Amino acid sequence: MDNLELQKLANEVRKGIVTAVHSAKAGHPGGSLSAAEVYIYLYFEEMNIDPKDPQKADRDRFVLSKGHTAPGLYSVLAHRGFFPVEDLKTLRKIGSYLQGHPCLQHTPGIDMSSGSLGQGVSAAVGMALSAKISNDSYRVYTLLGDGEIQEGQVWEAAMLAGHRKLDNLIVIVDNNGLQIDGNIDDICSPYPIDEKFRAFNFHVINVEDGNDFDALRTAFKEAREIQGMPTAIILKTVKGKGVSFMENQAGWHGKAPNDEEYKIAMEELEKAGEALCRK
Amino acid sequence: MPEVKKIATREGYGSTLVELGREHDNIVVLDADLAEATRTGVFQKEFPKRHIDCGIAEANMMGIAAGLATTGKVPFASSFAMFAAGRAYEQVRNSIGYPHLNVKIGASHAGISVGEDGASHQCNEDIALMRTIPDMTIINPSDVIEAKAAVRAAYELDGPVYLRFGRLAVPVINENPDYKFELGKGILLREGTDVTIAATGLCVAASLEAAEKLAAEGISAEVINIHTIKPLDTEIIVNSAKKTGKMVTAEEHSVIGGLGSAVCECLCEHAPVPVCRIGIYDVFGESGPALELLEKYGLDGQGIYKKVKEFVK
Ligand SMILES: Cc1ncc(C[n+]2csc(CCOP(=O)(O)OP(=O)(O)O)c2C)c(N)n1
Ligand SMILES: [Mg+2]
């Protein structure tokens, strides 16, 4: 897809996120919106997947280690055809297959359950190791929050991945600068993130604008060329991206918009969509 | 019907920490990026120097709390029950329980009433985990009044304490001048002759409601509030079991390892009577509004009423 199409899609995905969280009256819009572009890039451009056959054996794997941003992933999976976009409105309701955090058993396209931060990346390392054991060619992608990497388990996983030279593993960090209690560098700074992964024997790619499709394309192309070590892609992003009053606001980490806020958000996205159509 | 006042027990945690912070210099509050949710943010505001946000690193937080305790501080390490008791279980066992350090664990968002976050965050196993640690005191308050008293009692006790709080606003039931919190002592809330309901946490209010409904049908239920799960008040349980001859336990927790198990362990040794355990029946939870989930899993007044009625039949 060309960039304009991807951008239009990103706008639709954002509507899906906001609508799902509004309908659930709960959930995590901030980190879903910051990761909208990378979710889209993975599922529409990068990964070998088939929405008609979500379980196909040679598919690339994706583990959402920052599981709370499931609304972003669900919206992309829906737009990719794994399930109806309409079902996003069932998010977090009793009986819905769209649980608050990703659930392997219930949702088509989900490769691993997550929600407890720091654990998904270990499962991704397990998947990458499995491919090495049986000479499978699939690649494994995992997305972490920049607050999430405060968990020690992340670095246990990174150490083994580097040690085992898992060049089929791409660890992506959504560096939106915020966690629940505030700025990551005020709470317990994980910086420098790139130097840390380098020290754990990763190839590191810094992406200055992680909400830009060209930048993402360049980064993921580079990652494909790397042999003999895992890759870490660190994306500078904007938390709450695309909804003006949510942008860079820690308060919109895990809060649903009320009816009034929902209306404003959807109008903004509607306008952004129209602007893209005029391009 | 008059509107019942509802407040979440976690509110009592935060506000009492502030009071204690004013009274005692040695209190330190620790968080793992959930200061707002655990309601410790108010302590942070008033005593920024005595608040440590460890970031999203619960296992590390427990170790840091242990270190603080060895130097005479009284740390209150706060997170969701899932991560305090679950993620950091082994650190709690080996760095806090084994050296018997004076660390208080404030675990909010316990049980299924977490609601929409779903199974990954609904900890129905924490009481079971904590019960297996020798000398760990476990308190599961039924309302905000009891929560406040529990935090004070935890401070007064020299040794590890696990305090369990909820996210959901629950009825205030202990707002009366006679209310007295005694660590390790159950509270007889309603006398009865046909069956005993030993309840804990938000199931206490639900059990009182159930007892009311049962009374209307001629079933006399005794209701006991077991706020301290460990050490268990075996005396009040054995005496009531001997009197009514039938025991029901009610808790927002797995029926494996929690109050139900503790009561069975006690009764089978001292006063064997038929027991019916009400709780989560060995399943994971799911996403949904808290009140709907409590109804679905039979932990509200109606659910407890139905189960008890069937049991005494
Ligand atoms: C082990 C664990 N501890 C705490 C939480 C609660 N929690 C959910 S999201 C979050 C903050 C995550 O921040 P970040 O990783 O930066 O995510 P993002 O900004 O992308 O939303 C926390 C502490 C959790 N889900 N898991
Ligand atoms: Mg972040």
XYZ file of C-alpha atoms and ligand atoms in Angstrom:
619
model
C 0.000 0.000 0.000
C 1.191 3.548 -0.601
C 1.658 5.967 2.263
C -1.557 7.868 1.669
C -3.584 4.663 1.831
C -1.779 3.660 5.009
C -2.475 7.056 6.550
C -6.167 6.815 5.696
C -6.170 3.384 7.247
C -4.457 4.729 10.369
C -7.234 7.254 10.702
C -9.874 4.513 10.460
C -7.966 2.393 12.959
C -7.935 5.333 15.369
C -11.716 5.670 15.039
C -11.967 1.996 15.889
C -9.812 2.450 18.998
C -11.762 5.436 20.287
C -15.099 3.802 19.533
C -14.170 0.540 21.239
C -12.888 2.205 24.397
C -15.856 4.568 24.530
C -18.261 1.689 24.139
C -16.496 -0.296 26.874
C -16.415 2.771 29.160
C -12.908 1.537 30.059
C -9.609 0.709 28.422
C -6.346 2.223 27.253
C -6.522 4.727 24.402
C -3.131 6.497 24.865
C -0.759 3.629 24.114
C -3.132 2.195 21.507
C -3.061 5.445 19.537
C 0.733 5.867 19.787
C 1.192 2.400 18.292
C -1.460 2.618 15.552
C 1.088 3.049 12.741
C 3.362 0.234 13.847
C 0.428 -2.162 14.250
C -0.697 -1.259 10.751
C 2.772 -1.547 9.271
C 3.212 -5.001 10.808
C -0.152 -6.416 9.738
C -0.488 -4.780 6.307
C 3.120 -4.545 5.068
C 5.556 -6.552 7.094
C 4.247 -9.810 8.452
C 3.419 -13.023 6.648
C -0.114 -13.611 7.939
C -3.473 -14.649 6.509
C -6.686 -13.383 8.088
C -8.529 -16.308 6.501
C -6.135 -18.737 8.161
C -5.017 -17.162 11.424
C -3.405 -20.382 12.622
C -1.311 -21.159 9.538
C 1.874 -22.815 10.716
C 4.453 -20.695 8.917
C 2.930 -17.350 9.845
C 5.052 -14.647 11.388
C 4.226 -14.219 15.079
C 3.327 -11.076 16.985
C 3.275 -10.810 20.769
C 1.745 -7.685 22.259
C 3.862 -7.518 25.377
C 2.202 -4.222 26.369
C -1.118 -6.049 26.420
C -3.173 -3.145 27.765
C -3.036 -1.520 24.319
C -5.147 -4.336 22.895
C -7.719 -1.880 21.446
C -5.083 -0.767 18.919
C -4.248 -4.315 17.947
C -7.927 -5.344 17.798
C -8.751 -2.405 15.567
C -5.967 -3.334 13.147
C -6.888 -7.026 13.170
C -10.489 -6.069 12.416
C -9.493 -3.770 9.555
C -7.207 -6.522 8.240
C -10.191 -8.892 8.098
C -9.626 -11.190 11.068
C -13.062 -10.290 12.441
C -15.792 -7.689 11.818
C -14.976 -4.051 12.611
C -18.463 -3.818 14.128
C -17.397 -6.218 16.905
C -14.937 -3.658 18.289
C -17.934 -2.256 20.156
C -18.126 -5.436 22.235
C -14.711 -4.723 23.775
C -14.537 -5.607 27.484
C -18.204 -6.644 27.676
C -19.323 -9.883 29.257
C -19.099 -12.718 26.744
C -17.045 -10.775 24.177
C -14.092 -12.428 22.480
C -12.384 -9.053 22.737
C -11.117 -9.250 26.299
C -9.552 -6.282 28.060
C -6.140 -7.799 27.441
C -5.234 -10.149 24.547
C -6.399 -13.717 25.002
C -4.865 -16.457 22.895
C -7.829 -18.793 23.210
C -10.614 -16.414 22.266
C -9.441 -14.036 19.557
C -8.462 -14.849 15.962
C -5.025 -13.440 15.147
C -3.735 -13.320 18.728
C -0.566 -15.388 19.107
C -0.111 -14.997 22.860
C -2.093 -13.937 25.918
C -0.649 -10.925 27.707
C -1.513 -8.084 30.065
C 1.002 -8.598 32.835
C 3.822 -6.360 31.670
C 7.238 -7.788 30.931
C 6.069 -11.301 30.158
C 5.205 -11.171 26.465
C 8.765 -10.554 25.372
C 9.848 -13.822 26.995
C 7.178 -15.713 25.071
C 8.419 -14.038 21.879
C 11.938 -15.268 22.631
C 10.471 -18.750 23.096
C 8.785 -18.584 19.708
C 12.004 -17.401 18.050
C 13.981 -20.191 19.725
C 11.420 -22.720 18.517
C 11.894 -21.557 14.929
C 15.654 -22.006 15.311
C 15.239 -25.527 16.715
C 13.066 -26.711 13.825
C 14.572 -24.543 11.067
C 11.324 -22.658 10.491
C 11.544 -19.422 8.584
C 8.909 -17.379 10.412
C 9.896 -14.180 12.174
C 8.759 -13.033 15.603
C 7.762 -9.479 16.481
C 6.956 -8.123 19.901
C 5.876 -4.666 21.053
C 6.832 -3.294 24.464
C 6.004 -0.083 26.288
C 8.789 2.224 27.418
C 7.452 1.938 30.964
C 7.214 -1.823 30.573
C 10.958 -2.127 30.076
C 11.387 -1.227 33.753
C 10.433 -4.862 34.424
C 13.555 -6.938 35.043
C 12.099 -9.852 33.065
C 12.451 -7.802 29.879
C 16.210 -7.796 30.339
C 16.341 -11.460 31.224
C 14.611 -12.116 27.903
C 16.904 -9.691 26.077
C 20.008 -11.317 27.501
C 19.015 -14.761 26.250
C 17.908 -13.410 22.872
C 21.265 -11.695 22.391
C 23.162 -14.693 23.662
C 21.300 -17.031 21.287
C 21.759 -14.615 18.366
C 18.047 -14.680 17.554
C 18.057 -12.807 14.255
C 14.447 -13.877 13.698
C 13.346 -11.709 16.644
C 12.388 -8.025 16.420
C 11.774 -6.277 19.728
C 9.913 -2.997 19.230
C 9.734 -0.354 21.970
C 6.950 2.222 21.812
C 8.866 5.147 23.272
C 5.952 7.503 23.891
C 7.644 8.886 27.004
C 4.769 8.239 29.400
C 3.632 5.594 31.831
C 0.706 5.755 34.280
C 2.291 7.847 37.024
C 3.887 10.350 34.617
C 7.008 10.780 32.468
C 9.140 7.665 32.303
C 12.268 9.660 33.057
C 10.685 11.119 36.210
C 9.521 7.753 37.556
C 12.437 5.409 36.880
C 14.309 6.332 33.747
C 14.965 3.550 31.290
C 17.212 5.809 29.181
C 19.365 5.316 27.253
C 17.194 2.578 25.781
C 19.292 2.073 22.647
C 22.567 1.658 24.548
C 20.950 -0.855 26.852
C 19.817 -3.105 23.996
C 23.207 -2.679 22.317
C 24.875 -3.866 25.491
C 22.624 -6.935 25.379
C 23.968 -7.747 21.890
C 21.069 -6.412 19.834
C 21.255 -4.547 16.555
C 19.511 -1.272 17.418
C 17.495 0.997 15.136
C 16.312 4.361 16.437
C 13.265 5.761 14.671
C 12.831 9.487 15.171
C 9.159 9.507 14.168
C 7.502 6.196 14.937
C 4.158 7.497 13.667
C 5.581 7.951 10.157
C 5.193 5.130 7.631
C 8.345 5.969 5.636
C 10.421 5.822 8.783
C 8.834 2.524 9.762
C 9.459 1.066 6.295
C 13.136 2.005 6.430
C 13.551 0.531 9.889
C 11.848 -2.795 9.204
C 13.751 -3.179 5.906
C 17.009 -2.705 7.758
C 15.956 -5.246 10.390
C 15.406 -7.888 7.682
C 19.030 -7.605 6.603
C 20.452 -8.272 10.057
C 22.022 -11.660 10.639
C 23.440 -13.207 13.770
C 21.724 -10.941 16.300
C 18.232 -9.833 17.334
C 17.034 -6.345 16.415
C 15.528 -3.713 18.689
C 13.535 -0.953 17.000
C 12.963 2.024 19.253
C 10.111 4.201 18.065
C 9.721 7.769 19.256
C 5.977 8.210 19.242
C 3.278 10.474 20.617
C 1.005 8.940 23.242
C -2.630 9.567 22.353
C -1.614 10.501 18.786
C -4.429 11.752 16.566
C -6.830 12.932 19.261
C -5.662 16.410 20.244
C -6.756 16.383 23.871
C -5.227 12.951 24.471
C -1.822 13.726 22.980
C 1.069 13.565 25.461
C -1.322 13.343 28.406
C -0.567 10.671 31.031
C -4.174 11.050 32.161
C -5.361 9.400 28.939
C -3.354 6.255 29.556
C -6.246 4.184 30.798
C -9.407 6.215 30.667
C -12.396 6.084 28.338
C -13.761 9.248 26.766
C -17.239 10.253 27.932
C -19.960 10.931 25.348
C -18.937 14.545 24.890
C -15.238 13.750 24.530
C -16.054 10.888 22.204
C -17.964 13.225 19.928
C -15.073 15.691 19.784
C -12.534 12.928 19.128
C -14.589 11.414 16.324
C -15.157 14.816 14.715
C -11.418 15.450 14.742
C -10.711 12.086 13.163
C -13.504 12.618 10.636
C -11.897 15.914 9.603
C -8.427 14.386 9.442
C -9.859 11.677 7.187
C -11.464 14.233 4.875
C -8.184 16.128 4.640
C -6.422 12.930 3.614
C -9.059 12.258 0.957
C -8.421 15.671 -0.594
C -4.709 14.882 -0.986
C -35.072 1.900 49.782
C -32.536 4.389 51.156
C -29.395 4.888 49.073
C -26.522 2.906 50.580
C -23.232 4.724 50.840
C -20.566 3.017 48.747
C -16.806 3.544 48.938
C -13.963 1.366 47.689
C -11.729 -0.133 50.378
C -8.631 1.147 48.565
C -9.737 4.681 49.500
C -9.212 3.761 53.136
C -5.696 2.564 52.357
C -4.543 5.877 50.893
C -6.208 8.142 53.447
C -4.992 6.138 56.445
C -1.441 6.100 55.127
C -1.546 9.889 55.134
C -2.777 9.935 58.756
C -0.104 7.453 59.798
C 2.500 9.415 57.869
C 1.723 12.469 60.000
C 2.004 10.423 63.195
C 5.109 8.389 62.379
C 8.287 9.373 60.581
C 9.282 5.819 59.778
C 6.526 5.092 57.283
C 7.645 4.823 53.672
C 5.228 4.123 50.829
C 6.326 2.270 47.717
C 4.529 2.046 44.400
C 5.037 0.387 41.055
C 3.509 2.902 38.635
C 0.043 2.559 40.155
C 0.035 5.340 42.752
C -3.270 6.696 41.500
C -5.025 3.326 41.395
C -3.773 2.144 44.777
C -4.765 5.559 46.191
C -1.288 6.154 47.605
C -0.962 9.273 45.458
C -2.283 11.325 48.386
C 0.627 10.130 50.529
C 3.071 10.949 47.743
C 1.695 14.466 47.579
C 2.091 15.143 51.276
C 5.323 13.195 51.848
C 7.219 13.168 48.550
C 10.466 12.276 50.295
C 8.951 9.194 51.886
C 7.361 7.923 48.686
C 9.291 5.753 46.246
C 7.811 5.010 42.850
C 9.807 1.976 41.779
C 8.433 2.003 38.256
C 6.867 -1.102 36.760
C 9.019 -3.522 38.716
C 7.049 -5.283 41.453
C 9.593 -7.948 42.311
C 12.246 -5.287 42.773
C 9.830 -3.208 44.879
C 9.390 -6.097 47.354
C 13.145 -6.463 47.705
C 13.527 -2.720 48.258
C 10.792 -2.829 50.891
C 12.658 -5.652 52.616
C 15.848 -3.596 52.644
C 14.037 -0.564 54.046
C 12.523 -2.714 56.804
C 15.935 -3.995 57.923
C 16.916 -0.399 58.708
C 13.842 0.344 60.826
C 11.527 1.902 58.258
C 7.961 0.588 57.932
C 7.408 0.208 54.213
C 3.961 -0.153 52.648
C 4.578 -1.720 49.233
C 1.600 -1.089 46.976
C 0.389 -2.579 43.707
C -2.464 -4.640 42.295
C -3.026 -7.968 44.074
C -2.100 -9.766 40.861
C 1.379 -8.311 40.833
C 1.974 -7.919 44.594
C 1.049 -11.490 45.484
C 1.448 -13.066 42.060
C 4.340 -11.500 40.192
C 6.406 -10.973 43.323
C 5.367 -14.105 45.250
C 8.819 -15.520 45.641
C 10.360 -12.202 46.631
C 7.618 -11.838 49.256
C 8.273 -15.350 50.526
C 12.042 -15.248 50.601
C 12.905 -11.588 51.191
C 9.983 -10.629 53.458
C 8.395 -13.784 54.900
C 11.470 -15.872 55.636
C 13.440 -13.067 57.382
C 10.143 -12.023 59.025
C 10.580 -8.392 58.055
C 8.214 -5.609 58.997
C 6.860 -5.010 55.497
C 3.208 -4.238 54.765
C 1.884 -5.187 51.374
C -1.024 -3.062 50.150
C -2.696 -5.043 47.380
C -5.540 -3.300 45.627
C -7.736 -4.422 42.699
C -8.113 -7.889 44.173
C -10.687 -10.357 42.905
C -13.089 -10.419 40.012
C -14.540 -6.968 40.776
C -11.541 -5.503 38.928
C -14.038 -5.688 36.091
C -13.196 -4.717 32.521
C -9.443 -5.398 32.644
C -10.327 -9.078 32.623
C -8.708 -12.327 33.730
C -5.088 -11.199 33.479
C -5.721 -8.648 36.216
C -8.370 -10.424 38.319
C -6.444 -12.061 41.108
C -8.540 -14.769 42.736
C -5.512 -16.583 44.074
C -3.696 -14.084 46.282
C -5.126 -15.229 49.616
C -4.140 -18.792 48.787
C -0.614 -17.749 47.909
C -0.137 -15.568 50.952
C -1.648 -18.137 53.351
C 1.126 -20.574 52.558
C 3.815 -18.190 53.801
C 4.554 -18.906 57.486
C 3.599 -16.054 59.826
C 2.125 -13.860 57.093
C -0.878 -11.945 58.426
C -3.691 -11.512 55.894
C -6.462 -8.935 56.228
C -9.331 -8.594 53.771
C -11.542 -5.712 54.921
C -15.260 -5.629 54.172
C -15.635 -1.867 53.808
C -13.726 1.382 54.008
C -14.144 1.733 57.782
C -12.610 -1.673 58.304
C -9.926 -0.939 55.724
C -8.823 2.107 57.664
C -8.713 0.134 60.901
C -6.822 -2.661 59.168
C -4.089 -0.341 57.908
C -3.591 0.960 61.452
C -3.530 -2.546 62.884
C -0.999 -3.555 60.252
C 1.242 -0.701 61.290
C 0.965 -1.634 64.967
C 1.961 -5.241 64.298
C 5.639 -6.035 63.995
C 5.863 -8.414 61.031
C 4.720 -8.932 57.457
C 1.088 -8.151 56.638
C -0.837 -8.610 53.410
C -3.682 -6.097 53.085
C -6.264 -6.849 50.411
C -8.313 -4.022 48.891
C -10.830 -3.699 46.093
C -11.313 -1.361 43.166
C -15.106 -1.334 43.314
C -17.087 0.966 45.579
C -18.804 -1.300 48.120
C -21.468 -0.635 50.796
C -20.261 0.950 54.037
C -21.502 -1.507 56.679
C -19.365 -0.808 59.737
C -20.291 2.793 60.401
C -21.492 2.414 63.965
C -20.085 3.495 67.345
C -19.731 -0.093 68.562
C -17.509 -1.111 65.689
C -14.197 -2.475 66.925
C -11.430 -3.970 64.819
C -9.356 -6.620 66.526
C -6.707 -8.334 64.472
C -7.457 -12.037 64.214
C -10.975 -11.726 65.649
C -14.056 -12.388 63.576
C -17.103 -10.204 64.066
C -20.552 -11.653 64.676
C -22.806 -9.406 62.609
C -26.067 -11.303 62.776
C -27.148 -14.152 64.969
C -28.864 -17.179 63.514
C -29.654 -20.812 64.214
C -29.986 -22.707 60.931
C -26.750 -21.967 59.121
C -23.591 -19.883 59.484
C -22.222 -17.709 56.706
C -18.559 -16.860 57.260
C -17.787 -14.109 54.784
C -14.886 -11.866 53.924
C -14.307 -8.714 51.877
C -17.175 -7.501 49.715
C -19.035 -10.758 50.340
C -19.800 -9.618 53.905
C -22.308 -6.994 52.760
C -23.688 -9.448 50.210
C -24.102 -12.091 52.927
C -26.015 -9.686 55.155
C -28.318 -9.015 52.241
C -28.682 -12.757 51.653
C -29.441 -13.360 55.345
C -32.228 -10.802 55.160
C -33.805 -12.615 52.214
C -33.394 -15.983 53.900
C -35.070 -14.662 57.051
C -38.099 -13.685 54.998
C -38.398 -17.372 54.103
C -37.924 -18.606 57.630
C -34.250 -19.515 57.374
C -32.183 -18.113 60.211
C -28.633 -17.399 59.046
C -25.786 -16.321 61.302
C -23.327 -13.971 59.576
C -19.702 -13.651 60.642
C -17.247 -11.184 59.180
C -13.810 -12.768 58.881
C -11.622 -9.786 58.080
C -8.441 -11.488 59.240
C -7.952 -14.623 57.212
C -4.659 -15.437 58.855
C -4.441 -15.984 61.763
C -7.981 -17.335 61.491
C -10.394 -16.870 64.389
C -11.009 -20.585 64.850
C -12.960 -20.036 68.039
C -15.751 -18.010 66.486
C -15.970 -20.445 63.571
C -16.005 -23.617 65.653
C -18.546 -22.218 68.115
C -20.888 -21.073 65.388
C -20.559 -24.347 63.491
C -21.455 -26.267 66.624
C -24.474 -24.041 67.113
C -25.947 -24.040 63.602
C -24.522 -27.321 62.295
C -24.015 -25.931 58.797
C -21.270 -23.680 57.463
C -21.143 -21.545 54.330
C -18.068 -19.556 53.338
C -18.322 -16.580 50.974
C -15.371 -14.842 49.359
C -14.341 -13.074 46.194
C -11.518 -15.516 45.671
C -10.946 -19.032 44.428
C -12.600 -21.717 46.555
C -9.166 -23.307 46.496
C -6.854 -21.987 49.171
C -8.821 -19.017 50.462
C -11.287 -18.536 53.321
C -13.256 -21.624 52.254
C -10.194 -23.793 52.522
C -9.093 -22.224 55.794
C -12.513 -22.803 57.352
C -12.638 -26.409 56.092
C -9.186 -27.097 57.490
C -10.316 -25.747 60.847
C -13.687 -27.500 60.968
C -12.548 -30.924 59.854
C -10.166 -30.952 62.805
C -12.360 -29.388 65.449
C -16.061 -29.525 64.521
C -16.888 -31.405 61.329
C -20.130 -30.075 59.824
C -21.314 -29.896 56.194
C -19.676 -26.957 54.406
C -20.673 -25.079 51.258
C -17.957 -22.878 49.761
C -19.032 -19.844 47.742
C -16.313 -18.286 45.600
C -14.703 -18.604 42.205
C -14.906 -22.220 41.141
C -11.467 -22.927 39.681
C -11.898 -20.773 36.575
C -10.272 -17.622 35.271
C -12.379 -14.490 35.254
C -13.310 -12.384 32.248
C -13.877 -8.792 31.171
C -17.104 -7.056 32.117
C -18.541 -4.430 34.447
C -17.805 -5.429 38.067
C -21.412 -5.645 39.215
C -22.378 -7.822 36.262
C -19.453 -10.120 36.975
C -20.341 -10.433 40.664
C -23.845 -11.412 39.616
C -22.640 -13.870 36.987
C -20.278 -15.573 39.418
C -22.887 -15.678 42.185
C -21.052 -13.414 44.604
C -23.775 -10.804 45.105
C -26.578 -10.950 47.668
C -28.905 -12.829 45.343
C -26.239 -15.377 44.399
C -25.321 -16.091 48.007
C -28.982 -16.288 48.992
C -29.667 -18.880 46.299
C -26.689 -21.029 47.208
C -27.417 -20.967 50.939
C -31.080 -21.785 50.381
C -30.176 -24.810 48.288
C -27.585 -25.883 50.859
C -29.931 -25.820 53.873
C -32.799 -27.522 52.046
C 3.299 -6.444 35.735
C 2.372 -5.294 35.590
N 2.426 -4.278 36.462
C 1.568 -3.240 36.353
C 0.624 -3.208 35.374
C -0.377 -2.052 35.295
N -0.081 -1.228 34.138
C -0.796 -1.316 32.991
S -0.249 -0.306 31.796
C 0.951 0.336 32.796
C 1.867 1.419 32.287
C 2.533 1.008 31.029
O 3.292 2.039 30.488
P 4.014 1.814 29.109
O 4.714 0.490 29.143
O 4.859 2.983 28.834
O 2.825 1.655 28.087
P 2.172 2.716 27.074
O 2.729 4.080 27.380
O 2.579 2.284 25.716
O 0.704 2.629 27.269
C 0.900 -0.272 34.056
C 1.803 0.043 35.180
C 0.589 -4.305 34.485
N -0.325 -4.402 33.496
N 1.471 -5.325 34.599
Mg 4.799 4.571 27.513
